[in-house]
CSV table of C-alpha atoms and ligand atoms in Angstrom, one decimal:
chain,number,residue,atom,x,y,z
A,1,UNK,CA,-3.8,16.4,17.6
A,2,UNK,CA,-8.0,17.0,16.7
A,3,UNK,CA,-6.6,20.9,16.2
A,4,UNK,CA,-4.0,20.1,14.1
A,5,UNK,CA,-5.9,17.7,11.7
A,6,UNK,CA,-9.5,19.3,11.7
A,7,UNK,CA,-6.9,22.3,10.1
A,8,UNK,CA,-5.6,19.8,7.9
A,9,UNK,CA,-9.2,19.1,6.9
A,10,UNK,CA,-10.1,22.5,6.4
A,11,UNK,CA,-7.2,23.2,4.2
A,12,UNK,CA,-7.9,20.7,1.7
A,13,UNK,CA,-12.0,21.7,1.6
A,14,UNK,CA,-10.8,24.9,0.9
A,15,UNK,CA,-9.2,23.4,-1.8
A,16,UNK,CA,-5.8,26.2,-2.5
A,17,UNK,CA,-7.7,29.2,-1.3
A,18,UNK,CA,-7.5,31.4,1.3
A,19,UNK,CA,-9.1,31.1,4.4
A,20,UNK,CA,-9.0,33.4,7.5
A,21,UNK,CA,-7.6,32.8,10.9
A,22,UNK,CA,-11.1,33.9,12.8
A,23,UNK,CA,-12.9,31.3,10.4
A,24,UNK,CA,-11.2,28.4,10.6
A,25,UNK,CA,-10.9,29.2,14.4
A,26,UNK,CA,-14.3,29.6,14.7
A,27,UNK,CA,-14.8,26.5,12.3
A,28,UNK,CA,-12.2,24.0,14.7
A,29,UNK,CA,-13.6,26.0,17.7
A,30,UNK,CA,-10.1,27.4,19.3
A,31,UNK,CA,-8.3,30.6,19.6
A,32,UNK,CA,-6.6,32.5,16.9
A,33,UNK,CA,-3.9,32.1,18.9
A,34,UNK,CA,-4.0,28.2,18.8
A,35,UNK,CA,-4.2,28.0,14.8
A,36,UNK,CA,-1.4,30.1,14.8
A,37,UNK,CA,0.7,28.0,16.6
A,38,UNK,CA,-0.8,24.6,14.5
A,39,UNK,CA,0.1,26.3,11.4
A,40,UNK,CA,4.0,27.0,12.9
A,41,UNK,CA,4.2,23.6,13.8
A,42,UNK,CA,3.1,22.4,10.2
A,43,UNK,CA,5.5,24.8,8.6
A,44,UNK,CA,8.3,22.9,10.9
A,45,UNK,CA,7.0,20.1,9.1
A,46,UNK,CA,7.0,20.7,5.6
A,47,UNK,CA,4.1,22.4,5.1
A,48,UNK,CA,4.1,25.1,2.7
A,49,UNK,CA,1.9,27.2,4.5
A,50,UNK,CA,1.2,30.7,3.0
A,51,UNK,CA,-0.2,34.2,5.4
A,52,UNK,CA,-1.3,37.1,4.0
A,53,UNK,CA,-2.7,39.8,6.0
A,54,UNK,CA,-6.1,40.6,5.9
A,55,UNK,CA,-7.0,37.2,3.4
A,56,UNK,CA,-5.8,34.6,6.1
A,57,UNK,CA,-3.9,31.3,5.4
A,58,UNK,CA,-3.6,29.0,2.4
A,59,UNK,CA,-1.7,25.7,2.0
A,60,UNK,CA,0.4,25.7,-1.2
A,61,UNK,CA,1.6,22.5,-1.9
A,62,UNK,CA,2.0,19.0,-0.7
A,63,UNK,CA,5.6,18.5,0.9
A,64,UNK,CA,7.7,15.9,-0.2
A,65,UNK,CA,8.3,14.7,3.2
A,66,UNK,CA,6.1,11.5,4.7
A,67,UNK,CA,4.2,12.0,7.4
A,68,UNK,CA,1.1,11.3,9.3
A,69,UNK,CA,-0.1,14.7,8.2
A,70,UNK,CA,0.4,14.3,4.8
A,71,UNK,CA,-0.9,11.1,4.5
A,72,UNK,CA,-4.4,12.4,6.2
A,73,UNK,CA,-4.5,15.0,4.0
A,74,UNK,CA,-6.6,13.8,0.9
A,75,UNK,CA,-7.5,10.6,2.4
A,76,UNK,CA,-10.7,9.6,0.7
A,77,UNK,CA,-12.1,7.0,3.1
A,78,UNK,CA,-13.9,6.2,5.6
A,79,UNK,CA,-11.6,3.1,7.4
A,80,UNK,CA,-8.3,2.1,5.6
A,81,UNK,CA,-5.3,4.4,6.7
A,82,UNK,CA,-7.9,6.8,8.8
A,83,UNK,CA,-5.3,5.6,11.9
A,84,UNK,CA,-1.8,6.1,10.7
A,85,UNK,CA,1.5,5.8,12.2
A,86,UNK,CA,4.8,6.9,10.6
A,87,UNK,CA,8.0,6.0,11.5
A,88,UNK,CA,11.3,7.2,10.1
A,89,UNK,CA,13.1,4.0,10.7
A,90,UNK,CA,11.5,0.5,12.3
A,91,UNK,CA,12.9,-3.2,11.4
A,92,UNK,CA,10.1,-4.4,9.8
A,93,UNK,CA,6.4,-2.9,9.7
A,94,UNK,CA,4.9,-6.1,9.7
A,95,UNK,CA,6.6,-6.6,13.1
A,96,UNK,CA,5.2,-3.0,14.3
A,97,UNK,CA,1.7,-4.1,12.7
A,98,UNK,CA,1.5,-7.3,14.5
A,99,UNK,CA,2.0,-5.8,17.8
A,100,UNK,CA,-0.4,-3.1,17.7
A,101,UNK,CA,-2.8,-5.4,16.5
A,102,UNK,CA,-2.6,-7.1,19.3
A,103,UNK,CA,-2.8,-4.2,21.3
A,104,UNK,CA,-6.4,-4.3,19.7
A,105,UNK,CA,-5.5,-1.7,16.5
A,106,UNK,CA,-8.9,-1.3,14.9
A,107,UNK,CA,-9.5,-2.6,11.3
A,108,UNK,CA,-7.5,-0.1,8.1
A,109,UNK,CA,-4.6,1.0,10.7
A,110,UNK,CA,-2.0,1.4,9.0
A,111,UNK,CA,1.8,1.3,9.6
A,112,UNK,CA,4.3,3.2,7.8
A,113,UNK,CA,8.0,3.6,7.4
A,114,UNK,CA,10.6,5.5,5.8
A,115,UNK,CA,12.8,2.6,5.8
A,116,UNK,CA,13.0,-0.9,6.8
A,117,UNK,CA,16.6,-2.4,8.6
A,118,UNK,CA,14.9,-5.4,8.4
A,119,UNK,CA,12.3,-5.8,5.2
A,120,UNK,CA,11.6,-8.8,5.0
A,121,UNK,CA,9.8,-11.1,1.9
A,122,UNK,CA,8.3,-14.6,1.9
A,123,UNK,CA,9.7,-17.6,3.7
A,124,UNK,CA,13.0,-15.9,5.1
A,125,UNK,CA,13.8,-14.0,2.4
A,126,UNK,CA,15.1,-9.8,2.6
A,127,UNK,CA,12.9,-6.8,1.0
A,128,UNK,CA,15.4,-4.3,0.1
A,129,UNK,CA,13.6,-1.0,1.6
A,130,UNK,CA,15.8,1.6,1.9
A,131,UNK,CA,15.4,5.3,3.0
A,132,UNK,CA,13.4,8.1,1.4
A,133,UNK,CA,12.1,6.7,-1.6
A,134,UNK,CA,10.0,3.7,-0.7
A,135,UNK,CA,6.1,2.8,0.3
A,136,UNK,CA,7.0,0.6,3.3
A,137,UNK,CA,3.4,0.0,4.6
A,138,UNK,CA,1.6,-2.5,6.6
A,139,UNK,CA,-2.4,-3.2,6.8
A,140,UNK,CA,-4.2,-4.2,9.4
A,141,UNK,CA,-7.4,-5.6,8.6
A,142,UNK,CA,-9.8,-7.3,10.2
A,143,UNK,CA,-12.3,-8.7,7.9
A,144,UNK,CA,-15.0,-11.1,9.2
A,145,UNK,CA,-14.2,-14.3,6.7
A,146,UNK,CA,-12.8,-17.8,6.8
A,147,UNK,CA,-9.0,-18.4,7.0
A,148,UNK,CA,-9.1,-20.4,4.4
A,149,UNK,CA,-10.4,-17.6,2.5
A,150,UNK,CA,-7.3,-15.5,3.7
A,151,UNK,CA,-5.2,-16.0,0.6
A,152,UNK,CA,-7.6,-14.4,-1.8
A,153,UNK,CA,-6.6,-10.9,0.6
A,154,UNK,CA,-2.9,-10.9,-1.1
A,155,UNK,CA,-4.7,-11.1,-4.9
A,156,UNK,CA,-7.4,-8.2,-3.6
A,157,UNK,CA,-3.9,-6.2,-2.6
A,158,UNK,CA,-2.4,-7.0,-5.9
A,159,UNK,CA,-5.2,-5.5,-7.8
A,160,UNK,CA,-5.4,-2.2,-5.2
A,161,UNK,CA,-1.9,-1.9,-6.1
A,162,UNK,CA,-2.1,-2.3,-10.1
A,163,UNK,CA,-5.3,0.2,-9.7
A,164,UNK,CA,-3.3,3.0,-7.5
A,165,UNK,CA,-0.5,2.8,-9.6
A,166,UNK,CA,-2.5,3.2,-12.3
A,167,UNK,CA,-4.7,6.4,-11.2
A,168,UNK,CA,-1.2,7.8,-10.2
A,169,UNK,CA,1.0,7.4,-12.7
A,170,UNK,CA,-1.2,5.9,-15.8
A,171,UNK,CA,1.0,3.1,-15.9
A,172,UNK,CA,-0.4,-0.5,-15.9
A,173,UNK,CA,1.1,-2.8,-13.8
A,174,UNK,CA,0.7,-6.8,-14.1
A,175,UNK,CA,0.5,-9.1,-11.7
A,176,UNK,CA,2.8,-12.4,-11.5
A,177,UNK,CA,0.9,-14.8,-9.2
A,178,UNK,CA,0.7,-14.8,-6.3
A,179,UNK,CA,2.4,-11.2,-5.3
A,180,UNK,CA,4.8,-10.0,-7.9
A,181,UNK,CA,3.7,-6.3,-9.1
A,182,UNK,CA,5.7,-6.0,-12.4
A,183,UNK,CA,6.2,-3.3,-14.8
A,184,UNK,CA,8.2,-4.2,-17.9
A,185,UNK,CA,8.8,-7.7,-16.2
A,186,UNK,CA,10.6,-6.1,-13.2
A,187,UNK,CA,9.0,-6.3,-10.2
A,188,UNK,CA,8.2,-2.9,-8.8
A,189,UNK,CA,5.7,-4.3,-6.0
A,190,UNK,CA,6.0,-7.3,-3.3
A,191,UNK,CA,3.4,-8.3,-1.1
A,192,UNK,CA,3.3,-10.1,2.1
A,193,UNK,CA,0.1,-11.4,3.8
A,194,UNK,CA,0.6,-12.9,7.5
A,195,UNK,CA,-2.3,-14.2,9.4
A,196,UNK,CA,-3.1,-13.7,13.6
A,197,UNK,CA,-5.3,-16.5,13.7
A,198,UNK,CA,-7.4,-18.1,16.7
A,199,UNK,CA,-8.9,-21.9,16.0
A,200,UNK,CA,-10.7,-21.1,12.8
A,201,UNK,CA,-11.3,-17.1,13.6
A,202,UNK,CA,-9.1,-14.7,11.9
A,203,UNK,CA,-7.9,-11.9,14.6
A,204,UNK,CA,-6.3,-10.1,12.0
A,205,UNK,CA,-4.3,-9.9,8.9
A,206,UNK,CA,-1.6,-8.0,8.7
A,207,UNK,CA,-1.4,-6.3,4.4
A,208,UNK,CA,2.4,-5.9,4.3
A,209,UNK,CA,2.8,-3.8,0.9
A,210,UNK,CA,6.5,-2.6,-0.6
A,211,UNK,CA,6.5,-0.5,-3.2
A,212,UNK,CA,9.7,0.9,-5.4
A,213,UNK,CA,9.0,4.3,-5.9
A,214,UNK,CA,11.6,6.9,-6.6
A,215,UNK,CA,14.8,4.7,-6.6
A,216,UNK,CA,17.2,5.1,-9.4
A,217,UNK,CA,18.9,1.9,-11.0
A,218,UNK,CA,22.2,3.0,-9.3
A,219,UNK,CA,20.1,2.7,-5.4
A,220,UNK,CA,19.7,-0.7,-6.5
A,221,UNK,CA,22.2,-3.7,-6.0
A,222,UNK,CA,23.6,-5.3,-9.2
A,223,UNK,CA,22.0,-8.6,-8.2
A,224,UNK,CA,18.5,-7.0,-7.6
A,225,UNK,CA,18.6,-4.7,-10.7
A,226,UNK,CA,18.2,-7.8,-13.1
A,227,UNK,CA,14.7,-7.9,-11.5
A,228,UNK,CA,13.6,-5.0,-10.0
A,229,UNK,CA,12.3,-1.9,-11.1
A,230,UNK,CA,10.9,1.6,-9.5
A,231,UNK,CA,8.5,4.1,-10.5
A,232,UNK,CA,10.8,6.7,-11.4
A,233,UNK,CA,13.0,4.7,-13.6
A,234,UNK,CA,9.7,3.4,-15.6
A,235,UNK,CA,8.4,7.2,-15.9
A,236,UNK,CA,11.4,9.5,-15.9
A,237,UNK,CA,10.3,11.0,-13.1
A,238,UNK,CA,9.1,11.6,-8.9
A,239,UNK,CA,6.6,10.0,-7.6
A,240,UNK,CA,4.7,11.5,-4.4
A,241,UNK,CA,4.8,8.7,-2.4
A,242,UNK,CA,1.4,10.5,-0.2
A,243,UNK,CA,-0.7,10.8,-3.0
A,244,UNK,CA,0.1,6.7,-4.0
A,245,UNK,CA,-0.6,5.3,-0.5
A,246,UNK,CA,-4.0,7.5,-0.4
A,247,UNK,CA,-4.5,6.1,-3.6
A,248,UNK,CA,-3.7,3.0,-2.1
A,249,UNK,CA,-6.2,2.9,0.4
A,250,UNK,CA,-9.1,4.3,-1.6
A,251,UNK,CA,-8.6,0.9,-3.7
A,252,UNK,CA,-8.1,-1.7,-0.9
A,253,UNK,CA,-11.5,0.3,0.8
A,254,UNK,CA,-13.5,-0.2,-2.3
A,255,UNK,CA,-12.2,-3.5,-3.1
A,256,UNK,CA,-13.1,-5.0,0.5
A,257,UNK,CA,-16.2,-3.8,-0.2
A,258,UNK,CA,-17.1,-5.1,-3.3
A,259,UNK,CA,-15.5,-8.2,-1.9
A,260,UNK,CA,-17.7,-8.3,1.5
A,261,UNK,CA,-20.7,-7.7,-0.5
A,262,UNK,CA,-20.3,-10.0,-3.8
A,263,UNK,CA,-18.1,-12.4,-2.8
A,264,UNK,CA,-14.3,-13.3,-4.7
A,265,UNK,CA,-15.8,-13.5,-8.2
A,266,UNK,CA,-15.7,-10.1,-9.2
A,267,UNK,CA,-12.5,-9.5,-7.8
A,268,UNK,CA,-11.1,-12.7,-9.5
A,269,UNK,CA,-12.0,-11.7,-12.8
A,270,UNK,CA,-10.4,-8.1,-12.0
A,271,UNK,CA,-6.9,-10.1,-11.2
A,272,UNK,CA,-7.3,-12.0,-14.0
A,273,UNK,CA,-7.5,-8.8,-16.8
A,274,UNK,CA,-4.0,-7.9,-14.9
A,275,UNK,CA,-2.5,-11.0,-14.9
A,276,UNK,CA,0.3,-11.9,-16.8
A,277,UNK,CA,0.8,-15.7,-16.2
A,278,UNK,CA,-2.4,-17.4,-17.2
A,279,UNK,CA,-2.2,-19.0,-20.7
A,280,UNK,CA,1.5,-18.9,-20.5
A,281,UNK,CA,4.0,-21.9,-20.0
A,282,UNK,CA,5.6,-21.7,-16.5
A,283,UNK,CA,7.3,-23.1,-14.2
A,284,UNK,CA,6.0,-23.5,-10.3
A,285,UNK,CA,9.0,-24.3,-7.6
A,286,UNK,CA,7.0,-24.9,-4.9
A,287,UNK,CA,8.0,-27.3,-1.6
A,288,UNK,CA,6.9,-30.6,-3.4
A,289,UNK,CA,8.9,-29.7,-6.4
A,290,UNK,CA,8.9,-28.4,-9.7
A,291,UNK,CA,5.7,-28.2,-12.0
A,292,UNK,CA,6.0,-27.6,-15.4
A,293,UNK,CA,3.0,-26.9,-17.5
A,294,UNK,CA,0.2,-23.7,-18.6
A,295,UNK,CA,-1.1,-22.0,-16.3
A,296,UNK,CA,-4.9,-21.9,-17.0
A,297,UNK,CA,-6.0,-19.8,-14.3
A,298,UNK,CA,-6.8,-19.6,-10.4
A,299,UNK,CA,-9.8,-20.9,-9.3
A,300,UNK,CA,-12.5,-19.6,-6.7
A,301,UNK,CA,-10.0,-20.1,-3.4
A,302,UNK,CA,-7.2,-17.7,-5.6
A,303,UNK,CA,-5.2,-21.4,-6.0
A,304,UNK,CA,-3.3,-21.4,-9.5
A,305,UNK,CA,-4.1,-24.2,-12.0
A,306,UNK,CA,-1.9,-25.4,-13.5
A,307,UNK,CA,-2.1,-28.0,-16.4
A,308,UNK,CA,1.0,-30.4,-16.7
A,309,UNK,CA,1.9,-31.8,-20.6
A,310,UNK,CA,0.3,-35.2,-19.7
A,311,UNK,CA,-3.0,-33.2,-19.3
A,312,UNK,CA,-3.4,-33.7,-15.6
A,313,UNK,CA,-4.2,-30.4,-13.5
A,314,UNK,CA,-2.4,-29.2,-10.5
A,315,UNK,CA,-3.3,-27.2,-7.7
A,316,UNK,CA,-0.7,-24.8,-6.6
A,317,UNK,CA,-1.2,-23.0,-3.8
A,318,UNK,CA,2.4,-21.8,-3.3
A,319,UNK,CA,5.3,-21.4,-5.4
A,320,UNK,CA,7.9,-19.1,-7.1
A,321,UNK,CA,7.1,-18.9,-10.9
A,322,UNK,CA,9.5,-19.0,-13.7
A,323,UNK,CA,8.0,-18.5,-17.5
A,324,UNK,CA,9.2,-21.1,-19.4
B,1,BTX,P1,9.0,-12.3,-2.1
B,1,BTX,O1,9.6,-13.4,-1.2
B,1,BTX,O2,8.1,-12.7,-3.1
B,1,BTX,O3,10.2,-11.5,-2.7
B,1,BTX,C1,11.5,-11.3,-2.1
B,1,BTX,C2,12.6,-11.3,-3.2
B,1,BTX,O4,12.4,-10.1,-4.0
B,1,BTX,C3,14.0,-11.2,-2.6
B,1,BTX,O5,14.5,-12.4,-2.4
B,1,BTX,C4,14.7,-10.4,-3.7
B,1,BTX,O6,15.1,-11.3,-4.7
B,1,BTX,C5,13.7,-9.5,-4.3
B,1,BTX,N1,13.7,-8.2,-3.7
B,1,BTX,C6,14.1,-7.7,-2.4
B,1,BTX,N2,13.9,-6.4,-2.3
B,1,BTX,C7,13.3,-6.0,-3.4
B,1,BTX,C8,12.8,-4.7,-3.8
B,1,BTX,N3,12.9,-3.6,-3.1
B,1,BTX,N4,12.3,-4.6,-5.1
B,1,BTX,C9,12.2,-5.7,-5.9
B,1,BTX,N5,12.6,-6.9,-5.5
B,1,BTX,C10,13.2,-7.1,-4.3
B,1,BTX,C11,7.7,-10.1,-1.5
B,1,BTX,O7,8.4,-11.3,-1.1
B,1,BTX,C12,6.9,-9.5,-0.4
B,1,BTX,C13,7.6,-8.2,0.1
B,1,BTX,C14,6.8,-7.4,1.1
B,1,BTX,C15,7.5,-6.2,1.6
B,1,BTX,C16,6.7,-5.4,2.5
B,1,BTX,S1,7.3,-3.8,2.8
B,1,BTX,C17,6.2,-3.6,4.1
B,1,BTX,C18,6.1,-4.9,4.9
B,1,BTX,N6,7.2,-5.0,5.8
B,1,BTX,C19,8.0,-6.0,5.6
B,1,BTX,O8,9.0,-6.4,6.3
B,1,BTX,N7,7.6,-6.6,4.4
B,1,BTX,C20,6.4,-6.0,3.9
């Protein structure tokens, strides 16, 4: 409710310290009477909420629970994850995303879950999302540009990702073209861009972002472990998952930007200082086959180059990498 988050609001300006009832009913314009009641109903959901007679109310701590609440609170921006829906348990938020988008879901809603019974990854493939410890999120954007322009989007996403990972846990992803977030060469991070498209107009695109946060290796299957990796099992210990999708959101704000204003370039050469494939030998399964050869880079439309031994250059603009 407008009560419940202008409280929200007022907590974090007030930044740990006390505030009394008649202020911040005066402030939200209610009764007493109606902030009590808010600030029960926050305590019932995690909120550490502390009274103290004649000083007012103060909010302790973050919970570690997700919610809608949490998530607002600290949210630095102006469009991305301002609308936010939580969910405990969907099948897939990119299937939630897509409707309300249709249902006309302005641009920066975003879609959360706790878990995923049906994650899913490129082509048909699964994404492992299990209960309690992941970033199951879904974007939806609405940026005025050309569809063909759409796939430079998922390498925008993969830098926001490397950058709020970064700021939260000083860790430095890379990025493994197209969508792989890796940290020691596991991937921590998958990313999924799916376009609602008219003719030639983008209606929307819908971000889907997973990201491994406080699994342990045993929460993982044997088969996945080889590859994957989470948070807490690179830094030895919990994440707040809140604090990373705010994070989250500042970056993919102040990236779409910088990227409606000045165009891909400066965007492409921030992928490019967090890539790890270009200059390497690798290997590119795509549909029309295997390419074997260095990668030298992507160009302007976020296509990877790749040069072949017989010095010929191939566009790929889809494709499962190995390094050779
Ligand atoms: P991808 O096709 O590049 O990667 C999928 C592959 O990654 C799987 O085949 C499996 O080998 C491996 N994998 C599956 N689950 C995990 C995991 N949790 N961690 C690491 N590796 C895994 C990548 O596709 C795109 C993933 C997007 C996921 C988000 S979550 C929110 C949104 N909703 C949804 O259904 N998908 C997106």
């Amino acid at each position: 409710s407008n009560v419940r988050q202008a409280l929200l609001d007022a907590f974090k300006n007030a930044n740990g310290k006390f505030i009394s009832g008649e202020k911040l009913a005066q402030n939200i314009g209610c009764s007493r009477t109606a902030i009590w009641k808010h600030i029960e109903d926050l305590k019932k959901d995690g909120f550490h909420v502390e009274a103290v007679r004649k000083k007012g109310y103060r909010l302790l701590e973050q919970s570690n629970k997700l919610s809608e609440n949490e998530i607002y609170l600290g949210l630095e921006t102006e469009e991305i994850g301002r609308s936010v829906y939580f969910f405990e348990s969907v099948t897939s938020t990119q299937k939630v995303a897509k409707e309300y988008a249709m249902n006309g879901a302005k641009h920066g809603t975003l879609i959360v879950a706790d878990e995923q019974t049906e994650g899913r990854g490129r082509m048909v493939r699964k994404w492992y999302s299990p209960k309690g410890t992941g970033i199951w999120a879904s974007f939806i954007l609405r940026p005025d540009i050309q569809i063909q322009h759409a796939p430079q989007l998922t390498l925008l996403s993969a830098v926001a990702v490397v950058q709020a990972i970064k700021k939260v846990t000083h860790i430095t992803p890379e990025i493994k073209w197209p969508n792989d977030i890796l940290i020691s060469g596991r991937k921590v991070c998958g990313i999924l861009t799916e376009l609602q498209a008219e003719e030639d107009r983008i209606q929307s695109v819908i971000l889907g972002i997973g990201i491994n946060v406080n699994q342990d290796k045993n929460d993982f299957s044997a088969e996945i472990i080889k590859k994957a990796t989470s948070l807490k099992i690179e830094l030895g210990k919990t994440v707040n998952r809140s604090s990373l999708i705010q994070s989250l959101c500042y970056y993919i704000e102040q990236l779409l930007h910088l990227y409606i204003s000045e165009g891909f370039t400066p965007i492409k050469s921030l992928w490019e200082t967090y890539a790890v494939s270009i200059g390497k030998r690798i290997s590119a399964r795509t549909v029309k086959g295997t390419f074997d050869g260095v990668a030298l880079g992507i160009n302007n439309e976020g296509v990877l180059l790749l040069k072949q031994d017989n010095g010929d250059i191939v566009e790929i603009i889809s494709a499962d990498i190995d390094f050779a």
